[in-house]
Structures are given as C-alpha cells and as structure tokens.
mmCIF file of C-alpha atoms in Angstrom:
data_model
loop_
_atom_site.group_PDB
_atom_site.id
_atom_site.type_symbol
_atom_site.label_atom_id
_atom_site.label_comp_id
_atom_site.label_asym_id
_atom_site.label_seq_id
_atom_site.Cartn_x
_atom_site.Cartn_y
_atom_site.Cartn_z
ATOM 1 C CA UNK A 1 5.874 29.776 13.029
ATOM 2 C CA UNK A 2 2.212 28.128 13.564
ATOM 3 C CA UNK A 3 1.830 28.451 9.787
ATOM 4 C CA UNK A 4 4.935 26.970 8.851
ATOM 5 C CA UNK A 5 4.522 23.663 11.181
ATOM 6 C CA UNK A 6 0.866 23.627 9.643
ATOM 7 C CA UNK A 7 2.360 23.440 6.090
ATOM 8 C CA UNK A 8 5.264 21.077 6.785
ATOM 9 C CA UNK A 9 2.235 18.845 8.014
ATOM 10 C CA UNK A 10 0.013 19.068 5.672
ATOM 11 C CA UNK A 11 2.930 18.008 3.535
ATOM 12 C CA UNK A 12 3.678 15.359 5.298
ATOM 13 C CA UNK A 13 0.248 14.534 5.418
ATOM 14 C CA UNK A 14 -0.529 14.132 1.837
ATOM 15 C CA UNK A 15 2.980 12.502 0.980
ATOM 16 C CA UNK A 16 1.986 9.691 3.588
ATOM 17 C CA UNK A 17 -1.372 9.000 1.722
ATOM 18 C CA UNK A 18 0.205 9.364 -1.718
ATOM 19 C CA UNK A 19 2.683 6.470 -1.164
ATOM 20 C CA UNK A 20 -0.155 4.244 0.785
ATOM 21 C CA UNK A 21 -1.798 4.565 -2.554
ATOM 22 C CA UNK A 22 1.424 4.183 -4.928
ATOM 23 C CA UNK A 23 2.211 0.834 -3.165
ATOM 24 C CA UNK A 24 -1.745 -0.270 -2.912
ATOM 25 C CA UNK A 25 -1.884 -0.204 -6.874
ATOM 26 C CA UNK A 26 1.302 -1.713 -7.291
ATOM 27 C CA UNK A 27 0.566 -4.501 -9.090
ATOM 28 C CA UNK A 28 1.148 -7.972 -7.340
ATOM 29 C CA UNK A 29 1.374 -10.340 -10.331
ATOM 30 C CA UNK A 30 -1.798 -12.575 -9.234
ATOM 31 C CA UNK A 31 -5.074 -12.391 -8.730
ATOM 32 C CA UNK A 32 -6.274 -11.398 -5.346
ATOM 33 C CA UNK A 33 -10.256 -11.210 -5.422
ATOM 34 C CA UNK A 34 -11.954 -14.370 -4.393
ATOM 35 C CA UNK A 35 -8.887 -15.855 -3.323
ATOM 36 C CA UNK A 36 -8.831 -17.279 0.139
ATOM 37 C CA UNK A 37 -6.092 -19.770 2.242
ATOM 38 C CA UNK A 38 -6.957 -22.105 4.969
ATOM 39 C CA UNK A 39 -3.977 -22.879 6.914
ATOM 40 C CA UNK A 40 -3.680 -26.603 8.033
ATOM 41 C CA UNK A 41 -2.662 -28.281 11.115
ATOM 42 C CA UNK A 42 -3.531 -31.649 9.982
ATOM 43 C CA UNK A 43 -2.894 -34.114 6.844
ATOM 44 C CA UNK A 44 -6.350 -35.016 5.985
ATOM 45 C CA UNK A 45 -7.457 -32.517 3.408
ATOM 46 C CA UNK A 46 -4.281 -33.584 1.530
ATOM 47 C CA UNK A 47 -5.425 -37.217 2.391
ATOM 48 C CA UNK A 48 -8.458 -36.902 0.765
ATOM 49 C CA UNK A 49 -7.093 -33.724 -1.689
ATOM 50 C CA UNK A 50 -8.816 -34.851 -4.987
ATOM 51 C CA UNK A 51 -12.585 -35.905 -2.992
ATOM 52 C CA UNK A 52 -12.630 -32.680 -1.298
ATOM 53 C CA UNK A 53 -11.626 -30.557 -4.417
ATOM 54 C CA UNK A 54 -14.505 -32.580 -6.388
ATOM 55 C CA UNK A 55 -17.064 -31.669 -4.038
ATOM 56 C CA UNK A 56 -15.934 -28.290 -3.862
ATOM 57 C CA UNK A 57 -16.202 -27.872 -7.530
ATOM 58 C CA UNK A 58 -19.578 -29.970 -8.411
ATOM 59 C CA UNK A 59 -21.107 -27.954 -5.244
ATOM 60 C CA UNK A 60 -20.198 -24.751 -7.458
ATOM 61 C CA UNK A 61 -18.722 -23.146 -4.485
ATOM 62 C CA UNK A 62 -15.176 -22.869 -5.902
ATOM 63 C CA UNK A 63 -13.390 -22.832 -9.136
ATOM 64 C CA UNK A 64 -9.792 -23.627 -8.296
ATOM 65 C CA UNK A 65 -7.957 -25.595 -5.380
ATOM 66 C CA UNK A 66 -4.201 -25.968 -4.749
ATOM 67 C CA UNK A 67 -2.203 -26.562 -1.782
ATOM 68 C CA UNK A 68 0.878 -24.364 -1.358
ATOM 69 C CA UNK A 69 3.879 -24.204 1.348
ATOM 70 C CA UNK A 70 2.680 -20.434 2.247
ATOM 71 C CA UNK A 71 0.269 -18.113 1.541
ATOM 72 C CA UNK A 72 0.521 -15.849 -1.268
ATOM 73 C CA UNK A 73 1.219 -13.020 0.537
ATOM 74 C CA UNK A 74 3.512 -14.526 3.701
ATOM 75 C CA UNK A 75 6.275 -16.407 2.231
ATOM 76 C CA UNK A 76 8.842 -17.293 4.647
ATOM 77 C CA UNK A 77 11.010 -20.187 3.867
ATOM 78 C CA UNK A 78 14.652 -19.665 2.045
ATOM 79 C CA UNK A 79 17.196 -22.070 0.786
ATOM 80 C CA UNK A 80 20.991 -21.158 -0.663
ATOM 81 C CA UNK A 81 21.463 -24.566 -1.946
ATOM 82 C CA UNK A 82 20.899 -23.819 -5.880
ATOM 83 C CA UNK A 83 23.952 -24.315 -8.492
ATOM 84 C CA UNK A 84 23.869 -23.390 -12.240
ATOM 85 C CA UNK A 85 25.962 -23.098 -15.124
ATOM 86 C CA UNK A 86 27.578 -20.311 -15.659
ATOM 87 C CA UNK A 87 27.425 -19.636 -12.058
ATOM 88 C CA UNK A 88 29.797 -17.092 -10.478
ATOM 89 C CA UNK A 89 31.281 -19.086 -7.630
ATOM 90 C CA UNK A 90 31.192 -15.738 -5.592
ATOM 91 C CA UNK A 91 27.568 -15.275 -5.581
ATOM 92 C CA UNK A 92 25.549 -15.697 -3.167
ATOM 93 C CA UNK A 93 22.270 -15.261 -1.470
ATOM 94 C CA UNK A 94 18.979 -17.011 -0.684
ATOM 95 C CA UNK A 95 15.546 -17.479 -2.655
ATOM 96 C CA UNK A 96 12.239 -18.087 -1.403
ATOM 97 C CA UNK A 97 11.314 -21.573 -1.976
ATOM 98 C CA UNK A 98 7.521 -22.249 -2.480
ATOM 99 C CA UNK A 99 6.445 -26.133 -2.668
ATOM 100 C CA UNK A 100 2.803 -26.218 -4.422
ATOM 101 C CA UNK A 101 0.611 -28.352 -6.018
ATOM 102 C CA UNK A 102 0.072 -28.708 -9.668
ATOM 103 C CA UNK A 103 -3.106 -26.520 -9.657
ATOM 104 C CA UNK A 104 -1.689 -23.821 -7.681
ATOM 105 C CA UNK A 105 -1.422 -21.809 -10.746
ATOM 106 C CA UNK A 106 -4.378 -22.028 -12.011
ATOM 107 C CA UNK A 107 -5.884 -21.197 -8.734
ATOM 108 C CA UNK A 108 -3.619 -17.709 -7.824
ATOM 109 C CA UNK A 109 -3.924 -16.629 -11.561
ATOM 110 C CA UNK A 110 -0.603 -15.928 -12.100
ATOM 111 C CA UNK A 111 0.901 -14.348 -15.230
ATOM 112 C CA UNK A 112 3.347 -16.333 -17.342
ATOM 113 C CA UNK A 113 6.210 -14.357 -19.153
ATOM 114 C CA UNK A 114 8.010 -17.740 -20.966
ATOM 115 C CA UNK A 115 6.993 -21.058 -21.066
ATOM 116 C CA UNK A 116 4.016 -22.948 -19.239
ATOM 117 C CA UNK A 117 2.693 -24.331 -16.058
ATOM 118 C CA UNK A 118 2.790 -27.784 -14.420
ATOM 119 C CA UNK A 119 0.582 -30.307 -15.379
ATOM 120 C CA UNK A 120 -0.461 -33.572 -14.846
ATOM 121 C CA UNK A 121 -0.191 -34.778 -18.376
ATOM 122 C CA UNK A 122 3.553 -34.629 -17.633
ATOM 123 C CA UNK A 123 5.239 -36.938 -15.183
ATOM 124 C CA UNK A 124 8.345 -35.133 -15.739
ATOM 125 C CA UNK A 125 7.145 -31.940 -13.836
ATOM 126 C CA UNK A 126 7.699 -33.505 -10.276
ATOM 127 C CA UNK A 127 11.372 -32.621 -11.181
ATOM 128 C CA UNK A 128 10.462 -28.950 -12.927
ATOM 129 C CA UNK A 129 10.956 -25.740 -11.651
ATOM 130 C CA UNK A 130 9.046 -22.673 -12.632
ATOM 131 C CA UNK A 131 11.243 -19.039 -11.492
ATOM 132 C CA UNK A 132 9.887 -15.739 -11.021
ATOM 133 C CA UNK A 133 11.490 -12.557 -12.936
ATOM 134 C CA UNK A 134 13.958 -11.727 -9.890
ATOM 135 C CA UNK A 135 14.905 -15.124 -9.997
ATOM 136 C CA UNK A 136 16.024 -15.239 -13.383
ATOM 137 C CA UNK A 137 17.648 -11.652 -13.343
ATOM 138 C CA UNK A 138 19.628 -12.885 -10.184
ATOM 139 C CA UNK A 139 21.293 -15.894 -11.742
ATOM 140 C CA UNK A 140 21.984 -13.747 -15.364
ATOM 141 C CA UNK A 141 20.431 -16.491 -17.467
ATOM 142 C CA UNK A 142 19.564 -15.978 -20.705
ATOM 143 C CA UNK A 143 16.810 -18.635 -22.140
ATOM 144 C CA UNK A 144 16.330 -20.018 -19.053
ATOM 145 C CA UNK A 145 13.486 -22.589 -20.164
ATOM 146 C CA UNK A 146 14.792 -25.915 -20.508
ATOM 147 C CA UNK A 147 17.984 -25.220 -18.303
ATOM 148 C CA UNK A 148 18.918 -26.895 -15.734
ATOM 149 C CA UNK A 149 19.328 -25.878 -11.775
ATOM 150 C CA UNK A 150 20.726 -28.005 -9.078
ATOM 151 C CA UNK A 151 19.377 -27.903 -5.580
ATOM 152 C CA UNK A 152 21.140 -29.871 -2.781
ATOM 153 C CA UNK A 153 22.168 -32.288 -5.498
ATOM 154 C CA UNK A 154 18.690 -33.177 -7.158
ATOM 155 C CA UNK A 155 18.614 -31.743 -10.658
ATOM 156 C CA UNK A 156 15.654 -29.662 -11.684
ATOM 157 C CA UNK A 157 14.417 -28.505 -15.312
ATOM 158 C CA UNK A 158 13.338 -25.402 -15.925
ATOM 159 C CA UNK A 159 9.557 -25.402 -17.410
ATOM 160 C CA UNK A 160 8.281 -21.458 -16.629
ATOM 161 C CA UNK A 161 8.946 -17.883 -15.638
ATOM 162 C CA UNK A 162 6.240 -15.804 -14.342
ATOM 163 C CA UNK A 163 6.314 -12.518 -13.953
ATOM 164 C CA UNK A 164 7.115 -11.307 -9.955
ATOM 165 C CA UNK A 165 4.560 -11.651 -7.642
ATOM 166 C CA UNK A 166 4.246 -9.666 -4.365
ATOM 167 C CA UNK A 167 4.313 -12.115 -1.619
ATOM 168 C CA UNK A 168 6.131 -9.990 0.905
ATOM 169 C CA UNK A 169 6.454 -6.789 1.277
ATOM 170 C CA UNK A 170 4.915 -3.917 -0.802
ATOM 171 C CA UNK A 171 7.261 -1.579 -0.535
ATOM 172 C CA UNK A 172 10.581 -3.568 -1.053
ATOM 173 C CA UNK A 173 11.354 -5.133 -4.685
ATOM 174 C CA UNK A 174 9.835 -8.710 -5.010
ATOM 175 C CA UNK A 175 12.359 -11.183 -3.556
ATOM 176 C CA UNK A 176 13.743 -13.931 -5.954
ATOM 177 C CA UNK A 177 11.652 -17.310 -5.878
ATOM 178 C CA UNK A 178 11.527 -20.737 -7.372
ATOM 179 C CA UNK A 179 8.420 -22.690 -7.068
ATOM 180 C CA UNK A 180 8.788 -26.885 -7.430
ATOM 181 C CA UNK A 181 5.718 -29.074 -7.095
ATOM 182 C CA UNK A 182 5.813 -31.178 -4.167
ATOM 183 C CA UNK A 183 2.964 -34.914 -3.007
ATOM 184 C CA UNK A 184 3.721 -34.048 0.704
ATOM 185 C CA UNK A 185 1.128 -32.810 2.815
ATOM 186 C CA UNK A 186 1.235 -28.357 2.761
ATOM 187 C CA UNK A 187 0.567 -25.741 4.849
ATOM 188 C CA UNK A 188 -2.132 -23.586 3.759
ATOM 189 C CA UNK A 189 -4.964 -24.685 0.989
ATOM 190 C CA UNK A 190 -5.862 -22.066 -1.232
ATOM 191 C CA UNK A 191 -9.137 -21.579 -2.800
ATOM 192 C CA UNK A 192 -10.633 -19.715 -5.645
ATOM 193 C CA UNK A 193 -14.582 -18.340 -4.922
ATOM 194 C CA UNK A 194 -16.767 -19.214 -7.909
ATOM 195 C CA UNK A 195 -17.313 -15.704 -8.944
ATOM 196 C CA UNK A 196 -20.973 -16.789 -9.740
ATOM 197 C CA UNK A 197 -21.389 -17.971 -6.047
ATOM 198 C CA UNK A 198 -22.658 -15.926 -3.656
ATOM 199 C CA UNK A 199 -19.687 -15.594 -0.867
ATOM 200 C CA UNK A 200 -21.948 -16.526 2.118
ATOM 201 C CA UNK A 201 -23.225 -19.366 0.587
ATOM 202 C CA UNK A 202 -19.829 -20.270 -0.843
ATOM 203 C CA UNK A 203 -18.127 -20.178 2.421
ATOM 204 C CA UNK A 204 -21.081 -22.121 4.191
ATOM 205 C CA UNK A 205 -20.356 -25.325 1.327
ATOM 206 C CA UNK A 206 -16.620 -24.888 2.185
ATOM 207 C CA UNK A 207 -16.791 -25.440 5.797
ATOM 208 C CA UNK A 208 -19.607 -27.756 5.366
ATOM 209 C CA UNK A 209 -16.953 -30.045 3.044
ATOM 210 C CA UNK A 210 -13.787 -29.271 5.242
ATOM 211 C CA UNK A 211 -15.574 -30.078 8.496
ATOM 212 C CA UNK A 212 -16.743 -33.516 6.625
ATOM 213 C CA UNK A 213 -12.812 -34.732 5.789
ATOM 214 C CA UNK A 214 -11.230 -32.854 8.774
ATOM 215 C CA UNK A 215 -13.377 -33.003 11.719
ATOM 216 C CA UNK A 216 -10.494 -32.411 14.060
ATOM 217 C CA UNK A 217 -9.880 -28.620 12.934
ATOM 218 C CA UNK A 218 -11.767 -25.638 13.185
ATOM 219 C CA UNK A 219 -12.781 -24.000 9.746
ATOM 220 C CA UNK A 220 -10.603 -20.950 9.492
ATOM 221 C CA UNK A 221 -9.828 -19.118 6.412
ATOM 222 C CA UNK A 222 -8.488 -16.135 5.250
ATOM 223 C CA UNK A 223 -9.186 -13.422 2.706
ATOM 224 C CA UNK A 224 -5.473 -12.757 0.274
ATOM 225 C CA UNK A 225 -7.122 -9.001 -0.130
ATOM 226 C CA UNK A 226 -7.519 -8.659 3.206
ATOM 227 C CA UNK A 227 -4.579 -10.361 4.268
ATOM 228 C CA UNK A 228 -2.691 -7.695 1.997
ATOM 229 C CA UNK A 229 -4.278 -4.932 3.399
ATOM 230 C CA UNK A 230 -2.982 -5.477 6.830
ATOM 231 C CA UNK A 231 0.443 -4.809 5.384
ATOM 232 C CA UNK A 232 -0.413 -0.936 5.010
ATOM 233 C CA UNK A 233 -1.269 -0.969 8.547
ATOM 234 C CA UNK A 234 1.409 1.315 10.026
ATOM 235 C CA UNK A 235 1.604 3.758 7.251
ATOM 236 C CA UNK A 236 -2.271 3.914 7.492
ATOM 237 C CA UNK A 237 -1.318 4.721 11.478
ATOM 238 C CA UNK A 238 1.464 7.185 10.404
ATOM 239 C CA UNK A 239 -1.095 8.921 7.694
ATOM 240 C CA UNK A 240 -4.025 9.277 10.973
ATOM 241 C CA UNK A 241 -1.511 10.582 12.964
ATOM 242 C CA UNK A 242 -0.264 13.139 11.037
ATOM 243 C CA UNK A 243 -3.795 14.171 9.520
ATOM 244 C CA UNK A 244 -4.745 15.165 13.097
ATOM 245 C CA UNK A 245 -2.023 16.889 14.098
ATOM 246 C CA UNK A 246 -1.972 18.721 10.775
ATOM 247 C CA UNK A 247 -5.673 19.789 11.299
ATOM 248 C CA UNK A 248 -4.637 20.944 15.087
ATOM 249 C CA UNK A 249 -1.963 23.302 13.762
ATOM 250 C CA UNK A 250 -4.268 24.685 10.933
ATOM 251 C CA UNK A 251 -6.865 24.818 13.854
ATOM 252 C CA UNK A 252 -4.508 26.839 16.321
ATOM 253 C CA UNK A 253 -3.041 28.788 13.401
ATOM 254 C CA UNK A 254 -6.337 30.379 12.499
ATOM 255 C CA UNK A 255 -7.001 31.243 16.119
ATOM 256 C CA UNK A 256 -3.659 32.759 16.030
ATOM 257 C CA UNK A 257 -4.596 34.549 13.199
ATOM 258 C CA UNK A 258 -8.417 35.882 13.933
ATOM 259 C CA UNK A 259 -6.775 36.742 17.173
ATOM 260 C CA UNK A 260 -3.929 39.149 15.361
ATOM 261 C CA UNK A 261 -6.911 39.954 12.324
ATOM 262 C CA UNK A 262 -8.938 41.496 15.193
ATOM 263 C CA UNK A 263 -6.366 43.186 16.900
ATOM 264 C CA UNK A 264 -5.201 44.681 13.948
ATOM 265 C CA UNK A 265 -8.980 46.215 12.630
ATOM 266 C CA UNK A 266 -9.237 47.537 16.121
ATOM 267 C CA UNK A 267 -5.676 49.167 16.562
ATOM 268 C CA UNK A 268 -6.485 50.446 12.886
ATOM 269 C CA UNK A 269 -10.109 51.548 13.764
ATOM 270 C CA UNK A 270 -9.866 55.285 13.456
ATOM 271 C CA UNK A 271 -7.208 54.982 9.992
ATOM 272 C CA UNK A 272 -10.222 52.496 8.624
ATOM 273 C CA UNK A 273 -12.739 55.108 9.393
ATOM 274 C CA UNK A 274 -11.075 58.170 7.832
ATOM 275 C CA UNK A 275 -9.941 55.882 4.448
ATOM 276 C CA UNK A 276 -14.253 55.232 4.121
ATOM 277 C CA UNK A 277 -14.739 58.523 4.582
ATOM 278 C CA UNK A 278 -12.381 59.695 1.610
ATOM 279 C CA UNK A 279 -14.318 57.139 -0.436
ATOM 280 C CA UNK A 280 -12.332 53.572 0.190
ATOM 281 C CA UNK A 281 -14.268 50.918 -0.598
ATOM 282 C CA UNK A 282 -14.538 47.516 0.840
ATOM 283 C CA UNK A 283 -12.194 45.919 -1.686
ATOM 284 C CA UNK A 284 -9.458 48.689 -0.461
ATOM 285 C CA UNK A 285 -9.820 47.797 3.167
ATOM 286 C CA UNK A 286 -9.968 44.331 2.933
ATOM 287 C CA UNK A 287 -6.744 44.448 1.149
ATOM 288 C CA UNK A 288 -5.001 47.230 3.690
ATOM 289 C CA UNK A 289 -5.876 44.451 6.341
ATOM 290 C CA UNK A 290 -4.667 41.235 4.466
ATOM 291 C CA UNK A 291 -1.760 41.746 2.512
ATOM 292 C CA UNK A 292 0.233 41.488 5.845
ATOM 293 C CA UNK A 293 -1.151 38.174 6.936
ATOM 294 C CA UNK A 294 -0.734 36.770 3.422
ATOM 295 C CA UNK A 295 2.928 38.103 3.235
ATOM 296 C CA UNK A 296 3.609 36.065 6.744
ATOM 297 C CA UNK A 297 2.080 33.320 5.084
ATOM 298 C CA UNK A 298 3.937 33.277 1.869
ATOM 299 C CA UNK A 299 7.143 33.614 4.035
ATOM 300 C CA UNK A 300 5.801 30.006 5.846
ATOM 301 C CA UNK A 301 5.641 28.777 2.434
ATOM 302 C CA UNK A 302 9.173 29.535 1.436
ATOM 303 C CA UNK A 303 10.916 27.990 4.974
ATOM 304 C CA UNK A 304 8.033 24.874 5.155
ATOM 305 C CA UNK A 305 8.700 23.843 1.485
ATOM 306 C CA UNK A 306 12.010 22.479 1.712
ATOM 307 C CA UNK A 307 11.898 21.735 5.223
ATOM 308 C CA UNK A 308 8.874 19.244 4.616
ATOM 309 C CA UNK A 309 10.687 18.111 0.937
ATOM 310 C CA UNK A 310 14.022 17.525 2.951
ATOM 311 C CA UNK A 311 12.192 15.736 6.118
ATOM 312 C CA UNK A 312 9.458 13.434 3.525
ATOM 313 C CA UNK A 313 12.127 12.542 1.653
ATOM 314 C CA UNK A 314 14.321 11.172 4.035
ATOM 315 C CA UNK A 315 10.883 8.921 5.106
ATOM 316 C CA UNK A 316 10.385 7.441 1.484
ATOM 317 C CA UNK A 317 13.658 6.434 1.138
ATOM 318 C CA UNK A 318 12.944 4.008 3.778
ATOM 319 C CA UNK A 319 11.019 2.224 1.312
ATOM 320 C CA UNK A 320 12.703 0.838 -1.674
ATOM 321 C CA UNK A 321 9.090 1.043 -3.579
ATOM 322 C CA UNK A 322 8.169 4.112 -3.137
ATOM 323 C CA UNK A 323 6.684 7.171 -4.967
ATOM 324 C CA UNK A 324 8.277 11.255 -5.445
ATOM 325 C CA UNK A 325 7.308 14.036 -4.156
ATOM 326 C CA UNK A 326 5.126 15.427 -6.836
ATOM 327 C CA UNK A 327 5.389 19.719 -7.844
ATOM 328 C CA UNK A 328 1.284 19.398 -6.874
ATOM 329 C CA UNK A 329 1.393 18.550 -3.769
ATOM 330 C CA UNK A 330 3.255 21.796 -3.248
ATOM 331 C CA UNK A 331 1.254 24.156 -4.794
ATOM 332 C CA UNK A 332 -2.239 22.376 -3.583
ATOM 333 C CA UNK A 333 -0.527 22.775 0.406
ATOM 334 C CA UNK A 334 0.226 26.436 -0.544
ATOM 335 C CA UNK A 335 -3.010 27.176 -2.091
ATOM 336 C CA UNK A 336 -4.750 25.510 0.584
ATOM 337 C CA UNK A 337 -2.609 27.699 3.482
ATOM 338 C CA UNK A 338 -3.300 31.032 1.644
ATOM 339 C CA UNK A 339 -6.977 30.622 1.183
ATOM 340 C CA UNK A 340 -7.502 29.352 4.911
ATOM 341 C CA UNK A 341 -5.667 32.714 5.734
ATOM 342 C CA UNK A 342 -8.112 34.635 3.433
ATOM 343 C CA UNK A 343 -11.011 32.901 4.588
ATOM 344 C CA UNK A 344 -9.904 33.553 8.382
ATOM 345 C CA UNK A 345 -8.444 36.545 7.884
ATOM 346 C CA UNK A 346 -11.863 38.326 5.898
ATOM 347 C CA UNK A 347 -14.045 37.937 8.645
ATOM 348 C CA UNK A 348 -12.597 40.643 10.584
ATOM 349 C CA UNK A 349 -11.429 42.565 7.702
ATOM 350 C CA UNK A 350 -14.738 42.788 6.116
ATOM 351 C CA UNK A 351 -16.650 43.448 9.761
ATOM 352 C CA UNK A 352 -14.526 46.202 10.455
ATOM 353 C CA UNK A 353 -14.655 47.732 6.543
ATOM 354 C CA UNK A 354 -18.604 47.899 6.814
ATOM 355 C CA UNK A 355 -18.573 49.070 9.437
ATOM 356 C CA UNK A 356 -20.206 52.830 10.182
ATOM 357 C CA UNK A 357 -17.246 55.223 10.393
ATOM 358 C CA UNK A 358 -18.902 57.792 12.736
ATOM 359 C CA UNK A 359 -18.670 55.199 15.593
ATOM 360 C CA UNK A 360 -14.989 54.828 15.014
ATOM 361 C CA UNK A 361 -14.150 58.736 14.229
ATOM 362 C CA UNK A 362 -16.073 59.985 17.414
ATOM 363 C CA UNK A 363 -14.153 61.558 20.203
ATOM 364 C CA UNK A 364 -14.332 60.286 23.843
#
C-alpha cells in the first residue's frame, strides 16, 4: 500500500513537470527577450510619442517602440461586431481586438505567414487590418489579403496574417485576434532592449527619458518573459506539492520496508546460518531475502500504473494544450521504485548474510 501511493506520486510528480515544460516551449509566435511594457496612466508619452522614441533610440538604449492596447501577454478586450462575405449568419463569437501603433510589429517581432505589416509609407493602413491564424481559420476565408471585414459599420482591408501568438493562456489554443492601428493615446508602451545595451544601463536611460516627458508617473515596467512566467505559477505550486509528498511516501515506504527487511533476517536468523554453513554464498542470501520485497513491489507497480495513468489523465485534460503520458515515465517510476527497494532492502540482507553463523546456530 505505502509503495503503491509512492508510485502513483511519483507519477504524478513527473507528469506535472513534463507538461510545465511542454507548455513553457510552446512557442508564442513573438519574441519575448528584451521585450518590456510600461503601462500608462497618462497621455503624455503618446503626446510627445515620436521625441521620446528618438531619444530612446539615439541614446542606444532601445531598438524598437510601439504603443499597444495590452500587453503581449494580457489581452483582454473583445468585440462581436465583425461582418464578412461569405459569412454564415449563424456564427458567432468574439475576437480579441488589439489597437497598436504602426511600429508595434517591428517591436514584438512577430512572424508574418501572408502579406506585410503597417507602415507609414501608406496612408491607407489607418483603415487595414492584420488577423492572426485563428482568426482567419474562424471566418473560413480563403485568400484573405485584400478582403474586406466590416466592424460596427467602418470597412477595413485586410493587409497581413501572422502566425498565432500566445497572449493568453498557455495551455488553451490561441484565441482569434485582429489587430487595427489606432492615433489615440494606449495603454501600455512596449519597448525593445538594444541587445548591445547593457540592461542596467538601458533601463537607467529609459526612466531617465520617461521621467523627462511624464513627470507625473512613476517609472514602472515590466519584463514579457517574466510576465509569462507567472502564468505557470499554479502548476509550478501543484508540481512542489506533489514532489514533497512523493518524497514523504518513498521516505515512509523505506522505513516500512528496513523495518519488515530486519524483521525478516532476524525471524530467518538460524535458516540463514545453516544455508552458509552448507556453502550459500552472499549472492544466495541476498536473493532468499529480496525476492519477496521486490515481488510486493512489482505488485505496487501493476495497481499504481493505471491508477496514476487514469487519475493524470483526467488532470491534463483540463488543459486543452497539453502533453501525453509518455511509456518512459512508466518504466523510469518503476525502475526508480525497484532499485530504492534493493538499495533499502540490501542493507539488512547483506548484514545478516555476512554475518558469522556460529552466533546465530548457538543454543541458549
């Protein structure tokens, strides 16, 4: 019983840290390293949007600025409003609607998968749209560059499609999205690190600009990478949790078992005495005292298996991205349980085999 709770955690355990790491490579469809967002309470970085970008640039502390409606990972606001043709008037459902500047592109690094980004050398763009993949695959339209979308009656063109970006969740499929470009003042102001900048000295320029145009509000900013990270946190919890109660049963297990190990050598003390007398050697009683633990275990193994498999399972498919359960981390849990039950069980098997067999065989 010990052994088989020990196994269904270590299970558990390892399936827990496997799908942390599935969804922490996922990739997001931008680039997150360097990247920070500032979130804004006032209007006068956007006031002053193209001096303070200027600075930033000729001071060689950043590469890219943009302003956007959210941050790239924390996208909250939807609209319904969007008409096409060939629309089936019985679908429906929201998409995330991102305003950004022109240079927001440029500055997230995202990945283009048909046509091209905004620009300023075309005045038609404050009417484009750019979609992401979901996007497209929700409204079923094929060639979408150059069609065009309605929204709330204004008509937009389509100019891009990049490819899905994770801006929500990790774990559930990227949500449909439309990005339009937007002269009112944003949120958040994001900000590409010169890579060739040392970050301290970077982020000392920064503040030293923002605190120039927009005296009024604190310098705050935010790493993306970080700011992704945080969305692991309760798995991370879930993975702690389990790792220590996992390493409690194994602990208590082995007790259990040195406990019953040297019980058994002493029950057995005269039968191990009289078998090294006839000439068995270490080997022999080692494995007279073993095989029955092991057996035990292997029976742990057969009821933990699909108990853990039924019970993980269940827990992944709370996560629309999520990973299997792989054959390895089977036979690594059941490897690992049998050699901790060697390694616990030997001590007593081996002190009680080399042991001298005239203190056992003597009479009282």
């Amino acid at each position: 019983l010990q052994f088989t709770v020990s196994v269904i955690l270590i299970i558990g355990t390892i399936v827990v840290f496997n799908q942390i790491q599935f969804a922490k490579n996922r990739p997001v469809g931008y680039s997150r390293d360097g990247l920070i967002s500032v979130n804004m309470v006032t209007e006068n970085i956007h006031k002053h949007f193209d001096a303070v970008s200027a600075e930033l640039k000729n001071s060689g502390a950043v590469s890219e600025m943009a302003e956007s409606s959210g941050a790239t990972y924390y996208v909250d606001e939807t609209d319904n409003g969007f008409t096409w043709e060939g629309k089936d008037p019985s679908l429906q459902g929201d998409f995330n609607v991102v305003f950004i500047s022109k240079d927001f592109g440029k500055t997230i690094g995202w990945h283009f998968k048909e046509g091209r980004d905004f620009s300023k050398d075309y005045a038609t763009d404050s009417s484009g749209m750019i979609l992401n993949e979901a996007a497209v695959k929700f409204m079923g339209i094929k060639d979408p560059v150059g069609k065009t979308i309605t929204w709330d009656g204004n008509l937009f063109h389509v100019i891009g499609i990049v490819k899905d970006m994770v801006m929500q969740s990790p774990y559930q499929p990227v949500f449909r999205t439309v990005f339009v470009t937007n002269n009112d003042p944003q949120e958040v102001v994001d900000m590409r690190i010169n890579p060739s900048e040392n970050m301290h000295d970077a982020l000392a320029k920064i503040a030293t600009v923002f605190k120039k145009y927009n005296p009024e509000q604190p310098f705050e900013y935010h790493f993306t990478d970080e700011e992704y990270a945080k969305k692991f946190g309760d798995e991370e919890r879930i993975g702690k949790l389990a790792s220590f109660f996992a390493a409690l049963a194994i602990f208590i297990s082995c007790l259990g078992l040195f406990g019953m190990a040297s019980f058994m050598a002493e029950q057995r003390i005269k039968e191990i005495g009289v078998r090294k007398v006839l000439g068995a050697s270490v080997f022999n009683l080692w494995q007279l005292l073993s095989k029955d633990f092991l057996v035990l275990v292997l029976i742990s193994l057969v009821i933990a298996t699909p108990v853990a498999g039924y019970f993980m399972n269940n827990w992944l498919q709370n996560y629309q991205y999520h990973t299997g359960i792989s054959w390895w981390i089977y036979a690594v849990t059941g490897l690992g349980a049998i050699l901790i039950t060697i390694i616990t069980v030997s001590f007593q098997a081996i002190k009680a085999a080399i042991a001298n067999p005239v203190d056992s065989l003597r009479s009282e």
